[in-house]
C-alpha positions as YAML, in Angstrom:
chain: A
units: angstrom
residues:
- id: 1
  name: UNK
  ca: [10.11, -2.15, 2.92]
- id: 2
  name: UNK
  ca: [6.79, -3.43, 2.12]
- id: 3
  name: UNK
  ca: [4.37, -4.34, -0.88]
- id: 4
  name: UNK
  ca: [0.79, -3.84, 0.08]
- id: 5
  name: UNK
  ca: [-1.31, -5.71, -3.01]
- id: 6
  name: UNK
  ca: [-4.93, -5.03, -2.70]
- id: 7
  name: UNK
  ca: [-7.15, -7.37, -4.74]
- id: 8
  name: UNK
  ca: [-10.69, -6.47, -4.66]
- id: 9
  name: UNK
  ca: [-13.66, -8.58, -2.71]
- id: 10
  name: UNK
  ca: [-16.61, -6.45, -4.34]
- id: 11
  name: UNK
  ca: [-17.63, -4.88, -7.42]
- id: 12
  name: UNK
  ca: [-15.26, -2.30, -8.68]
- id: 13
  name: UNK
  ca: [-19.06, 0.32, -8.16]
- id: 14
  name: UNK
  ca: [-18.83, -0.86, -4.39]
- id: 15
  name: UNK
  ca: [-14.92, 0.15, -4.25]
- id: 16
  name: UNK
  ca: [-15.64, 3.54, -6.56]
- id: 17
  name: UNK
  ca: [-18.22, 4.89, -3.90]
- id: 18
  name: UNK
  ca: [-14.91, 4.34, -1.41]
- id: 19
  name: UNK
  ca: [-12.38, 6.29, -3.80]
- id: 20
  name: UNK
  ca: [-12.40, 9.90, -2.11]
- id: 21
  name: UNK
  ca: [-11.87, 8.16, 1.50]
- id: 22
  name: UNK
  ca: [-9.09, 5.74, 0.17]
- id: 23
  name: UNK
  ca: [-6.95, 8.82, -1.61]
- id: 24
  name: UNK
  ca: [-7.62, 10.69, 1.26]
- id: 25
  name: UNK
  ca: [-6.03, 7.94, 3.64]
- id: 26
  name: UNK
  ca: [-3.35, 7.46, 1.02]
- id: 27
  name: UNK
  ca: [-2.74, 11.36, 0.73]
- id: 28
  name: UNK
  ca: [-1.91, 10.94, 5.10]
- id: 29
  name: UNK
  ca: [0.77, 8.37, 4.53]
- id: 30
  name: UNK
  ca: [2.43, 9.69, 1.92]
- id: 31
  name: UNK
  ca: [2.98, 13.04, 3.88]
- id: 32
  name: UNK
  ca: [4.23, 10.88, 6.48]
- id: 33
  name: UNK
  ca: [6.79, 9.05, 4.20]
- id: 34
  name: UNK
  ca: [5.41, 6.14, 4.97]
- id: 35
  name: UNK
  ca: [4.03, 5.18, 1.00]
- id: 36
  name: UNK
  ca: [6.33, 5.94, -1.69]
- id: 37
  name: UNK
  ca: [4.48, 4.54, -5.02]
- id: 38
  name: UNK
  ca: [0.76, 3.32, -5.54]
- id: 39
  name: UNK
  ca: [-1.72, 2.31, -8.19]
- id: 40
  name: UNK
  ca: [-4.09, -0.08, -9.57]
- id: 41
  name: UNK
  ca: [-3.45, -3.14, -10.84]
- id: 42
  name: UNK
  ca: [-4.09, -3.90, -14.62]
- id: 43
  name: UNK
  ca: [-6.40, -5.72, -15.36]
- id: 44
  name: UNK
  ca: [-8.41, -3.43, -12.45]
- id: 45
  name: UNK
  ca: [-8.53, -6.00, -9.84]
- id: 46
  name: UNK
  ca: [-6.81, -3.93, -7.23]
- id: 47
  name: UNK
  ca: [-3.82, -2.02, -6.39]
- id: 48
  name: UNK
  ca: [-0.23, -1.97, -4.96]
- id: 49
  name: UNK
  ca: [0.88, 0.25, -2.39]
- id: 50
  name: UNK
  ca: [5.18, 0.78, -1.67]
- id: 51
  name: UNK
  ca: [5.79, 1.57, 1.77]
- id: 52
  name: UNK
  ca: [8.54, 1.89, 4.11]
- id: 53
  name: UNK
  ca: [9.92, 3.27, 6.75]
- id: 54
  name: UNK
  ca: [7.45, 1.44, 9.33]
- id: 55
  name: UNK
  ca: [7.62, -1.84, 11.09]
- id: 56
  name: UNK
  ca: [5.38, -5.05, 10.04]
- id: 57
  name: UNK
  ca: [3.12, -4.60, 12.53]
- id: 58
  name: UNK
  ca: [2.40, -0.38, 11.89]
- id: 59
  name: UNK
  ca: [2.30, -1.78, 8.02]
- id: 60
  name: UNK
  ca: [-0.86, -4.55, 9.11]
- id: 61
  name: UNK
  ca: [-2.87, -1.73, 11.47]
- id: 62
  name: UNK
  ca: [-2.23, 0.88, 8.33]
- id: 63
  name: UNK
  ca: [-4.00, -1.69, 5.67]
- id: 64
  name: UNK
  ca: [-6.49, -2.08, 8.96]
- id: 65
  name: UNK
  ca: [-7.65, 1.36, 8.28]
- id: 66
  name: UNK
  ca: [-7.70, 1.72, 4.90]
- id: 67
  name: UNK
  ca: [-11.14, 2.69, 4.19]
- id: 68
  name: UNK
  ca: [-11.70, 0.33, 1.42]
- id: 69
  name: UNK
  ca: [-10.27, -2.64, 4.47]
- id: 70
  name: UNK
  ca: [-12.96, -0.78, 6.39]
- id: 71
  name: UNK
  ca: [-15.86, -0.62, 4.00]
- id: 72
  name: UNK
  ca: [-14.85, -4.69, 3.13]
- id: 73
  name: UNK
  ca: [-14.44, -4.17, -0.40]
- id: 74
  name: UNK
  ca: [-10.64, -5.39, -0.57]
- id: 75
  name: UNK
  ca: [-7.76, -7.77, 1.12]
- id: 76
  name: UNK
  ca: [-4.78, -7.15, 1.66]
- id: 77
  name: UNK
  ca: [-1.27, -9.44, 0.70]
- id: 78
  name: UNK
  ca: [1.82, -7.80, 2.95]
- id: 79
  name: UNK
  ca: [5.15, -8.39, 1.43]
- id: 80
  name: UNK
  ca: [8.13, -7.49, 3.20]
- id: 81
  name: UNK
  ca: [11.46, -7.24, 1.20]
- id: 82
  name: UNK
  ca: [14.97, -5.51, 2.04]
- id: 83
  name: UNK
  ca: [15.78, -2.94, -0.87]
- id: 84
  name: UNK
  ca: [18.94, -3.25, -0.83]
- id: 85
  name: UNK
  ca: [19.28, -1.54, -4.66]
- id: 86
  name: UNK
  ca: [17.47, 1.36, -5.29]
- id: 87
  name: UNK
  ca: [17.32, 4.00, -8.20]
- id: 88
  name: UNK
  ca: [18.87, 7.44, -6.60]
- id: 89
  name: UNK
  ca: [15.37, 8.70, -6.19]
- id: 90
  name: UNK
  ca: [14.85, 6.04, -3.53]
- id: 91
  name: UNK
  ca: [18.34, 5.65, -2.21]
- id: 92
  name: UNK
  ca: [17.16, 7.12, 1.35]
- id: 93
  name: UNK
  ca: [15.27, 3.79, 1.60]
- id: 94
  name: UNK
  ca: [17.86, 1.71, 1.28]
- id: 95
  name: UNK
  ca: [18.01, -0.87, 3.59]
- id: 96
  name: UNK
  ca: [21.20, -3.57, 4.68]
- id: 97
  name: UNK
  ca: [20.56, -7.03, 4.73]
- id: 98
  name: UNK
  ca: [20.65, -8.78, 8.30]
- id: 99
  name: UNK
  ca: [23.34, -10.98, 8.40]
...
């Protein structure tokens, strides 16, 4: 499982006029069960993205085309993690550590 944290390289007007492309491109992953939570950050810096399901490499080409990655208005910070304890609403993500 991953964290995607966004953190914003513009002015939040430069990321606003990117809005309708970036839920659009978030809309396509979650029907693929690839993203499972997302938001913005508080204070409004950026965002954070849960995702699973995918490898490291399919998560660093999916931030690629995020159209705010595209437009260069944020960066992305790719934490992997093994949920190994979910709540039941996730427990189809649940993942065994590597021994």
């Amino acid at each position: 499982m991953f964290v995607m944290e966004l953190t914003y390289t513009a002015p939040v007007e430069a990321v606003e006029e990117q809005m309708d492309a970036h839920i659009a491109w978030l809309d396509g992953y979650y029907a693929a069960g690839v993203f499972l939570a997302s938001g913005r950050k508080v204070p409004r810096d950026g965002g954070v993205i849960l995702a699973g399901g995918v490898s490291r490499a399919e998560i660093e080409t999916i931030a690629a085309e995020d159209p705010f990655t595209v437009a260069g208005v944020c960066a992305y910070t790719v934490t992997e993690f093994i949920a190994t304890k979910t709540s039941a609403d996730l427990a189809t993500v649940r993942e065994s550590p590597v021994v």
